[in-house]
Short mmCIF file of C-alpha atoms (C1' of nucleotides) and ligand atoms in Angstrom, two decimals:
data_model
loop_
_atom_site.label_atom_id
_atom_site.label_comp_id
_atom_site.label_asym_id
_atom_site.label_seq_id
_atom_site.Cartn_x
_atom_site.Cartn_y
_atom_site.Cartn_z
CA MET E 723 3.73 -26.39 -29.24
CA LYS E 724 1.57 -24.04 -31.26
CA PRO E 725 0.48 -20.76 -29.85
CA VAL E 726 -3.07 -20.66 -28.66
CA GLY E 727 -5.36 -18.08 -30.09
CA PHE E 728 -5.48 -17.94 -33.85
CA HIS E 729 -6.55 -21.40 -34.80
CA GLN E 730 -9.69 -23.30 -34.28
CA HIS E 731 -9.68 -24.90 -30.88
CA ASP E 732 -11.90 -25.89 -28.02
CA HIS E 733 -12.18 -22.53 -26.42
CA GLU E 734 -14.39 -23.80 -23.64
CA THR E 735 -11.30 -25.59 -22.40
CA CYS E 736 -9.38 -22.33 -22.41
CA LYS E 737 -12.01 -20.75 -20.27
CA SER E 738 -12.69 -23.53 -17.82
CA GLY E 739 -9.01 -24.43 -17.64
CA GLY E 740 -8.07 -20.90 -16.77
CA ILE E 741 -10.62 -20.72 -14.02
CA THR E 742 -10.05 -24.11 -12.47
CA SER E 743 -6.29 -23.60 -12.51
CA ALA E 744 -6.76 -20.40 -10.61
CA VAL E 745 -9.14 -22.04 -8.17
CA ASP E 746 -6.72 -24.86 -7.49
CA TYR E 747 -3.70 -22.61 -7.24
CA CYS E 748 -5.41 -20.32 -4.78
CA GLU E 749 -6.80 -23.19 -2.77
CA THR E 750 -3.42 -24.81 -2.24
CA ARG E 751 -1.81 -21.52 -1.21
CA GLY E 752 -4.55 -20.06 0.88
CA LEU E 753 -5.17 -17.22 -1.54
CA GLN E 754 -8.60 -15.75 -1.97
CA PHE E 755 -10.07 -16.14 -5.41
CA THR E 756 -12.77 -13.61 -4.71
CA PRO E 757 -15.77 -12.75 -6.90
CA VAL E 758 -14.20 -9.66 -8.51
CA ARG E 759 -11.02 -11.52 -9.24
CA ARG E 760 -12.87 -14.48 -10.64
CA ARG E 761 -15.16 -12.37 -12.74
CA THR E 762 -12.27 -10.31 -14.06
CA LEU E 763 -10.48 -13.44 -15.15
CA GLU E 764 -13.64 -14.80 -16.75
CA ILE E 765 -14.04 -11.65 -18.79
CA LEU E 766 -10.42 -11.79 -19.90
CA LEU E 767 -10.75 -15.43 -20.87
CA HIS E 768 -13.84 -14.75 -22.91
CA GLU E 769 -11.76 -14.35 -26.02
CA HIS E 770 -8.14 -14.24 -27.14
CA ARG E 771 -7.97 -10.51 -27.25
CA ALA E 772 -6.42 -7.91 -25.01
CA MET E 773 -8.75 -5.70 -23.00
CA GLY E 774 -8.02 -2.33 -21.50
CA ALA E 775 -8.50 -1.89 -17.79
CA TYR E 776 -11.28 0.61 -18.29
CA ASP E 777 -13.18 -1.68 -20.62
CA LEU E 778 -13.04 -4.37 -17.99
CA LEU E 779 -14.05 -1.88 -15.36
CA GLU E 780 -17.12 -0.89 -17.26
CA VAL E 781 -18.31 -4.47 -17.38
CA LEU E 782 -17.56 -5.05 -13.72
CA GLY E 783 -19.37 -1.87 -12.77
CA ARG E 784 -22.45 -2.85 -14.74
CA GLU E 785 -22.48 -6.16 -12.93
CA GLY E 786 -22.61 -4.64 -9.50
CA PHE E 787 -18.97 -4.51 -8.59
CA GLY E 788 -17.21 -1.26 -7.79
CA SER E 789 -16.95 1.13 -10.66
CA GLN E 790 -13.77 2.97 -9.79
CA PRO E 791 -10.37 2.26 -11.35
CA PRO E 792 -8.73 0.74 -8.27
CA VAL E 793 -11.28 -2.07 -8.31
CA VAL E 794 -10.11 -3.40 -11.64
CA TYR E 795 -6.45 -2.52 -11.21
CA ARG E 796 -6.32 -4.46 -7.96
CA ALA E 797 -7.95 -7.48 -9.49
CA LEU E 798 -5.56 -7.29 -12.43
CA GLU E 799 -2.57 -6.92 -10.18
CA PHE E 800 -3.57 -10.09 -8.40
CA LEU E 801 -4.18 -12.03 -11.59
CA VAL E 802 -0.95 -10.89 -13.20
CA ARG E 803 1.14 -11.43 -10.09
CA HIS E 804 0.00 -15.02 -9.88
CA GLY E 805 0.23 -15.67 -13.58
CA PHE E 806 -3.47 -16.00 -14.45
CA ALA E 807 -3.32 -13.02 -16.75
CA HIS E 808 -0.69 -11.04 -18.58
CA LYS E 809 -0.23 -7.43 -19.43
CA ILE E 810 0.49 -6.60 -23.05
CA GLU E 811 2.80 -3.62 -22.72
CA ARG E 812 2.46 -2.66 -26.33
CA LEU E 813 -1.27 -2.21 -25.93
CA ASN E 814 -1.59 -1.20 -22.32
CA ALA E 815 -4.06 -4.01 -22.06
CA PHE E 816 -4.52 -7.43 -20.52
CA VAL E 817 -5.16 -11.00 -21.60
CA GLY E 818 -6.08 -14.15 -19.75
CA CYS E 819 -3.32 -16.72 -19.57
CA VAL E 820 -3.70 -19.87 -21.61
CA HIS E 821 -0.91 -21.80 -19.93
CA PRO E 822 -1.99 -21.27 -16.38
CA GLY E 823 -0.31 -22.95 -13.50
CA ALA E 824 2.80 -23.79 -15.47
CA ASP E 825 5.71 -21.56 -14.63
CA HIS E 826 6.08 -19.97 -18.02
CA ALA E 827 7.78 -17.21 -19.90
CA PRO E 828 5.16 -16.02 -22.34
CA ALA E 829 5.62 -14.32 -25.68
CA PHE E 830 2.72 -12.76 -27.51
CA LEU E 831 1.71 -12.57 -31.13
CA ILE E 832 -0.47 -9.56 -31.74
CA CYS E 833 -2.42 -9.23 -34.97
CA ARG E 834 -2.52 -5.61 -36.03
CA GLN E 835 -5.55 -6.24 -38.17
CA CYS E 836 -8.01 -8.14 -36.02
CA ASP E 837 -6.44 -7.46 -32.62
CA ALA E 838 -6.28 -11.13 -31.72
CA VAL E 839 -3.54 -11.99 -29.27
CA ALA E 840 -1.97 -15.44 -29.12
CA GLU E 841 0.25 -16.57 -26.31
CA THR E 842 3.19 -18.81 -26.98
CA ARG E 843 6.12 -20.00 -24.94
CA ALA E 844 9.16 -17.79 -25.07
CA ARG E 845 11.68 -20.13 -23.47
CA PRO E 846 13.98 -20.50 -26.48
CA ALA E 847 13.98 -16.82 -27.27
CA MET E 848 14.44 -16.05 -23.60
CA ALA E 849 17.42 -18.36 -23.39
CA LEU E 850 19.02 -16.69 -26.35
CA LEU E 851 18.33 -13.27 -24.96
CA GLY E 852 19.71 -14.34 -21.60
CA ASP E 853 22.95 -15.51 -23.20
CA LEU E 854 23.31 -12.35 -25.21
CA ALA E 855 22.71 -10.22 -22.14
CA GLY E 856 24.95 -12.43 -20.04
CA GLU E 857 27.90 -11.70 -22.29
CA ALA E 858 27.47 -8.09 -21.34
CA GLY E 859 27.16 -8.94 -17.66
CA PHE E 860 23.46 -8.18 -17.53
CA ARG E 861 21.28 -10.57 -15.56
CA VAL E 862 17.81 -10.91 -17.06
CA GLU E 863 15.03 -11.41 -14.55
CA ARG E 864 12.06 -11.10 -16.84
CA ALA E 865 11.44 -10.08 -20.39
CA VAL E 866 8.69 -8.61 -22.46
CA ILE E 867 8.44 -10.28 -25.86
CA GLU E 868 5.62 -9.07 -28.04
CA ALA E 869 5.54 -9.61 -31.77
CA GLU E 870 3.25 -7.59 -33.96
CA GLY E 871 2.12 -8.62 -37.40
CA LEU E 872 -0.57 -10.47 -39.27
CA CYS E 873 -2.30 -13.56 -37.99
CA PRO E 874 -3.05 -16.43 -40.38
CA ASN E 875 -6.64 -15.35 -40.93
CA CYS E 876 -5.78 -11.77 -41.76
CA GLN E 877 -3.11 -12.78 -44.27
CA GLU E 878 -5.73 -14.20 -46.58
CA PRO E 879 -6.87 -11.52 -49.00
CA ALA E 880 -10.37 -12.66 -48.24
CA ASN E 881 -10.48 -11.12 -44.77
CA PRO E 882 -8.28 -8.06 -45.00
CA GLY E 883 -10.53 -5.55 -43.34
CA PRO E 884 -11.52 -4.54 -39.86
CA GLU E 885 -14.93 -6.04 -40.51
CA SER E 886 -13.30 -9.36 -39.73
CA ARG E 887 -12.69 -8.14 -36.23
CA GLY E 888 -14.10 -10.25 -33.48
CA LYS E 889 -15.18 -13.17 -35.58
CA ASP E 890 -12.46 -15.77 -35.68
CA PRO E 891 -10.27 -15.51 -32.63
CA LYS E 892 -12.94 -16.58 -30.20
CA MET V 436 28.64 -7.06 -30.46
CA LYS V 437 28.14 -5.87 -26.91
CA PRO V 438 25.18 -3.78 -26.00
CA VAL V 439 25.91 -0.11 -25.61
CA GLY V 440 25.05 1.52 -22.36
CA PHE V 441 26.39 -0.20 -19.29
CA HIS V 442 30.09 -0.23 -19.90
CA GLN V 443 32.64 2.47 -20.14
CA HIS V 444 32.74 3.88 -23.61
CA ASP V 445 33.27 7.05 -25.54
CA HIS V 446 29.88 8.55 -25.04
CA GLU V 447 30.71 11.62 -27.07
CA THR V 448 30.67 9.31 -30.05
CA CYS V 449 27.20 8.11 -29.11
CA LYS V 450 25.95 11.65 -29.05
CA SER V 451 27.67 13.02 -32.13
CA GLY V 452 27.07 9.81 -34.05
CA GLY V 453 23.37 9.91 -33.30
CA ILE V 454 23.07 13.47 -34.46
CA THR V 455 25.18 13.25 -37.58
CA SER V 456 23.42 10.06 -38.66
CA ALA V 457 20.13 11.83 -38.37
CA VAL V 458 21.42 14.84 -40.26
CA ASP V 459 22.72 12.68 -43.09
CA TYR V 460 19.65 10.51 -43.25
CA CYS V 461 17.35 13.50 -43.42
CA GLU V 462 19.50 15.26 -45.95
CA THR V 463 19.51 12.37 -48.39
CA ARG V 464 15.73 11.93 -48.12
CA GLY V 465 14.66 15.50 -48.04
CA LEU V 466 13.36 15.25 -44.49
CA GLN V 467 13.46 18.22 -42.17
CA PHE V 468 15.65 17.79 -39.14
CA THR V 469 14.18 20.82 -37.45
CA PRO V 470 15.36 22.48 -34.23
CA VAL V 471 12.78 20.80 -31.98
CA ARG V 472 13.53 17.42 -33.47
CA ARG V 473 17.25 17.94 -33.20
CA ARG V 474 17.08 19.20 -29.66
CA THR V 475 14.78 16.35 -28.61
CA LEU V 476 17.25 13.84 -29.97
CA GLU V 477 20.14 15.60 -28.26
CA ILE V 478 18.37 15.41 -24.92
CA LEU V 479 17.62 11.73 -25.42
CA LEU V 480 21.21 11.02 -26.37
CA HIS V 481 22.50 12.78 -23.32
CA GLU V 482 22.60 9.53 -21.40
CA HIS V 483 21.64 5.89 -21.78
CA ARG V 484 18.45 6.20 -19.86
CA ALA V 485 14.83 6.34 -20.89
CA MET V 486 13.02 9.63 -20.53
CA GLY V 487 9.31 10.22 -20.27
CA ALA V 488 7.71 12.50 -22.82
CA TYR V 489 6.75 15.01 -20.18
CA ASP V 490 10.27 15.22 -18.79
CA LEU V 491 11.49 15.98 -22.27
CA LEU V 492 8.73 18.47 -22.74
CA GLU V 493 9.71 20.36 -19.64
CA VAL V 494 13.23 20.81 -20.93
CA LEU V 495 12.05 21.84 -24.36
CA GLY V 496 9.62 24.31 -22.88
CA ARG V 497 12.29 25.89 -20.71
CA GLU V 498 14.43 26.32 -23.81
CA GLY V 499 11.87 28.30 -25.70
CA PHE V 500 10.11 25.60 -27.67
CA GLY V 501 6.43 24.94 -27.28
CA SER V 502 5.39 23.65 -23.91
CA GLN V 503 2.35 21.58 -24.81
CA PRO V 504 2.35 17.77 -25.15
CA PRO V 505 1.88 17.63 -28.92
CA VAL V 506 5.18 19.40 -29.39
CA VAL V 507 7.19 16.62 -27.84
CA TYR V 508 4.98 13.80 -29.06
CA ARG V 509 5.35 14.96 -32.62
CA ALA V 510 9.09 15.22 -32.34
CA LEU V 511 9.21 11.77 -30.79
CA GLU V 512 6.98 10.32 -33.45
CA PHE V 513 9.36 11.58 -36.10
CA LEU V 514 12.45 10.31 -34.31
CA VAL V 515 10.93 6.91 -33.65
CA ARG V 516 9.48 6.54 -37.11
CA HIS V 517 12.87 7.10 -38.69
CA GLY V 518 14.76 5.03 -36.16
CA PHE V 519 16.68 7.76 -34.34
CA ALA V 520 14.96 6.96 -31.09
CA HIS V 521 13.03 4.06 -29.60
CA LYS V 522 10.11 3.77 -27.29
CA ILE V 523 10.51 1.51 -24.29
CA GLU V 524 7.03 0.11 -23.93
CA ARG V 525 7.66 -1.24 -20.48
CA LEU V 526 8.46 2.25 -19.21
CA ASN V 527 6.35 4.43 -21.46
CA ALA V 528 9.54 6.28 -22.13
CA PHE V 529 12.03 6.95 -24.88
CA VAL V 530 15.73 6.47 -25.59
CA GLY V 531 18.04 7.70 -28.28
CA CYS V 532 19.18 5.05 -30.72
CA VAL V 533 22.79 3.95 -30.55
CA HIS V 534 22.80 2.08 -33.86
CA PRO V 535 21.37 4.82 -35.98
CA GLY V 536 21.14 4.53 -39.69
CA ALA V 537 21.50 0.78 -39.69
CA ASP V 538 18.24 -1.00 -40.29
CA HIS V 539 18.07 -2.75 -36.99
CA ALA V 540 15.84 -4.77 -34.73
CA PRO V 541 16.67 -3.51 -31.27
CA ALA V 542 16.30 -5.28 -27.95
CA PHE V 543 16.66 -3.45 -24.68
CA LEU V 544 18.22 -4.34 -21.36
CA ILE V 545 16.67 -2.32 -18.60
CA CYS V 546 18.29 -2.18 -15.18
CA ARG V 547 15.65 -2.09 -12.50
CA GLN V 548 18.07 -0.61 -10.02
CA CYS V 549 19.76 2.29 -11.77
CA ASP V 550 17.34 2.70 -14.68
CA ALA V 551 20.07 2.47 -17.28
CA VAL V 552 18.89 1.18 -20.64
CA ALA V 553 21.22 -0.58 -23.04
CA GLU V 554 20.35 -1.29 -26.63
CA THR V 555 21.49 -4.46 -28.29
CA ARG V 556 20.72 -6.14 -31.58
CA ALA V 557 17.84 -8.53 -31.46
CA ARG V 558 18.34 -10.23 -34.81
CA PRO V 559 18.98 -13.74 -33.49
CA ALA V 560 16.12 -13.61 -31.04
CA MET V 561 13.93 -12.11 -33.73
CA ALA V 562 14.80 -14.89 -36.13
CA LEU V 563 13.88 -17.49 -33.56
CA LEU V 564 10.68 -15.72 -32.72
CA GLY V 565 9.87 -15.38 -36.40
CA ASP V 566 10.32 -19.10 -36.94
CA LEU V 567 8.20 -19.97 -33.95
CA ALA V 568 5.47 -17.62 -35.10
CA GLY V 569 5.80 -18.81 -38.68
CA GLU V 570 4.94 -22.34 -37.66
CA ALA V 571 1.65 -20.99 -36.50
CA GLY V 572 1.15 -19.01 -39.68
CA PHE V 573 1.78 -15.68 -38.01
CA ARG V 574 3.89 -13.17 -39.90
CA VAL V 575 5.95 -11.01 -37.59
CA GLU V 576 6.45 -7.45 -38.74
CA ARG V 577 8.08 -6.00 -35.69
CA ALA V 578 8.69 -7.08 -32.15
CA VAL V 579 9.12 -5.52 -28.77
CA ILE V 580 11.90 -7.22 -26.84
CA GLU V 581 12.68 -5.70 -23.48
CA ALA V 582 14.58 -7.53 -20.78
CA GLU V 583 14.49 -6.33 -17.21
CA GLY V 584 17.08 -7.19 -14.61
CA LEU V 585 20.32 -6.03 -13.09
CA CYS V 586 23.10 -4.37 -15.02
CA PRO V 587 26.72 -5.29 -14.31
CA ASN V 588 27.29 -2.33 -12.03
CA CYS V 589 24.23 -2.95 -9.90
CA GLN V 590 25.09 -6.62 -9.41
CA GLU V 591 28.11 -5.71 -7.35
CA PRO V 592 27.10 -5.54 -3.71
CA ALA V 593 29.04 -2.29 -3.55
CA ASN V 594 26.44 -0.31 -5.52
CA PRO V 595 23.15 -1.91 -4.61
CA GLY V 596 21.14 1.17 -3.81
CA PRO V 597 19.31 3.88 -5.67
CA GLU V 598 22.09 6.28 -4.66
CA SER V 599 24.07 4.77 -7.52
CA ARG V 600 21.50 6.14 -9.91
CA GLY V 601 22.77 8.40 -12.58
CA LYS V 602 26.44 7.91 -12.07
CA ASP V 603 27.75 5.20 -14.32
CA PRO V 604 25.57 4.82 -17.36
CA LYS V 605 26.50 8.15 -18.85
"C1'" DA H 38 -14.11 -8.88 22.90
"C1'" DT H 39 -10.08 -7.14 20.78
"C1'" DT H 40 -6.96 -6.99 17.38
"C1'" DA H 41 -4.67 -7.75 12.95
"C1'" DG H 42 -4.88 -8.76 8.13
"C1'" DC H 43 -6.92 -8.52 3.94
"C1'" DA H 44 -10.28 -7.41 0.50
"C1'" DT H 45 -13.47 -3.94 -1.21
"C1'" DG H 46 -15.19 0.48 -2.03
"C1'" DT H 47 -14.76 5.62 -2.65
"C1'" DT H 48 -12.68 10.29 -3.71
"C1'" DA H 49 -9.22 12.67 -5.60
"C1'" DC H 50 -5.45 13.04 -8.38
"C1'" DC H 51 -1.46 12.09 -11.44
"C1'" DT H 52 0.69 10.58 -15.82
"C1'" DT H 53 0.57 9.56 -20.59
"C1'" DA H 54 -1.29 10.49 -25.09
"C1'" DT H 55 -4.22 12.41 -28.87
"C1'" DA H 56 -7.82 15.29 -31.39
"C1'" DA H 57 -8.74 19.49 -33.47
"C1'" DC H 58 -7.75 23.91 -35.11
"C1'" DG H 59 -5.14 28.15 -36.46
"C1'" DT H 60 -0.64 30.14 -38.05
"C1'" DT H 61 3.59 30.30 -40.33
"C1'" DC H 62 6.98 29.27 -43.62
"C1'" DG H 63 9.07 27.53 -47.91
"C1'" DC H 64 8.36 26.27 -52.52
"C1'" DG H 65 6.76 25.24 -57.06
"C1'" DA H 66 2.97 26.62 -60.54
"C1'" DC H 67 1.23 30.11 -62.87
"C1'" DG K 658 5.16 38.41 -57.84
"C1'" DT K 659 1.43 35.81 -55.83
"C1'" DC K 660 -1.38 31.95 -55.42
"C1'" DG K 661 -1.93 27.53 -53.53
"C1'" DC K 662 -0.10 23.71 -51.06
"C1'" DG K 663 2.18 20.75 -47.83
"C1'" DA K 664 4.86 20.34 -43.69
"C1'" DA K 665 5.97 21.91 -39.19
"C1'" DC K 666 4.75 24.31 -35.11
"C1'" DG K 667 1.97 26.16 -31.56
"C1'" DT K 668 -2.29 26.24 -28.66
"C1'" DT K 669 -6.56 24.50 -26.18
"C1'" DA K 670 -9.06 20.83 -24.70
"C1'" DT K 671 -9.84 16.15 -23.62
"C1'" DA K 672 -9.13 11.16 -23.73
"C1'" DA K 673 -6.97 7.11 -21.77
"C1'" DG K 674 -4.20 4.82 -18.39
"C1'" DG K 675 -2.89 4.42 -13.53
"C1'" DT K 676 -2.19 5.34 -8.26
"C1'" DA K 677 -2.44 7.40 -3.41
"C1'" DA K 678 -5.00 7.68 0.53
"C1'" DC K 679 -8.59 6.71 3.43
"C1'" DA K 680 -13.02 4.35 5.28
"C1'" DT K 681 -15.68 0.09 5.80
"C1'" DG K 682 -16.46 -4.78 6.47
"C1'" DC K 683 -15.07 -9.56 7.00
"C1'" DT K 684 -12.54 -13.33 9.17
"C1'" DA K 685 -9.37 -15.54 12.07
"C1'" DA K 686 -6.25 -15.58 15.88
"C1'" DT K 687 -5.52 -14.26 20.81
ZN1 ZN Y 164 -9.26 -20.35 -26.60
ZN1 ZN Y 165 0.46 -17.22 -19.79
ZN1 ZN Y 166 27.10 6.25 -24.89
ZN1 ZN Y 167 18.36 1.60 -32.20
#
DNA sequence: ATTAGCATGTTACCTTATAACGTTCGCGAC
DNA sequence: GTCGCGAACGTTATAAGGTAACATGCTAAT
């Protein structure tokens, strides 16, 4: 299972999959997938990159939604709580989930050069961490696992600069 | 190798060890372990708990050091850069390092009840994560690994409340 | 029709973090 | 000695991230 985000892939599927998963999930549980929430998720799913709350807010505001912080923070809280988006603690920013629906423990690979963020499954690492913690009597409930480094594209000497930002990880 | 922080231990060793390691390290490399830096580390090492920059700053200010944010952020930057302290991304807060000197990949166990933070070695989890990422062509340079849950003390029904805060994890 | 729940919006505010600039001190070059 | 330099410290000001509290509007149950 390769992480999604760095390599060429059908990104339309990422987008539509993220949305339809959310629609289904909300439908079956009687949750409201309202316009702000939907739009917020759409913006996050636009590319595999983390966005700050205020960047999102600016877009939402321009599109006729509320323009004050609580608007976006509430939408994000909803999306994160139900697993449609994730917060990247390292960046104080948010990404759309690419394994929606599935109950999953995500880990993130963050490229320090082009800012792309790929999501991968953290189960094995989580298990190991859980064991390690368990030996000390600590019970892990959730874990933040965020790796920082260079993505495949940025390792090639050809695209070493920030001018490569925003091109590939669509 | 048990994580340090939750269990009974000689905490004086944590404190003095942290300081003397820093002194030695700085001496051999010609770095300046100045009063603000030293005092900041001392405060952090006081207990196994994460402290916000502004809480630190308040103490420093009261003790005659500068009272403006850059003072503490610069000290923290130095301590973190050289591995004497760590930032807990999840909490936007800082802890003193309990494995100073050693080149180490730390993972943190954060108790959501009593706020104690234990540091443990993340090597195995890092290795696994590195392999996983490597398959995708991603080169991991550093990783944030922070588990949240209940520490041994807070799992006992006897100390379930926030009134247990601050007692044990000295 | 009334009430309760939930989503949205706003104002105001708090916390966390950094940019920019001036001063001081120690130290090697001259 | 003193000139010049780099590193550390201090300040002011401001950016960036996040929340509390309250008012309005919708819908669904009673
Ligand atoms: Zn995609
Ligand atoms: Zn996900
Ligand atoms: Zn200790
Ligand atoms: Zn450490």
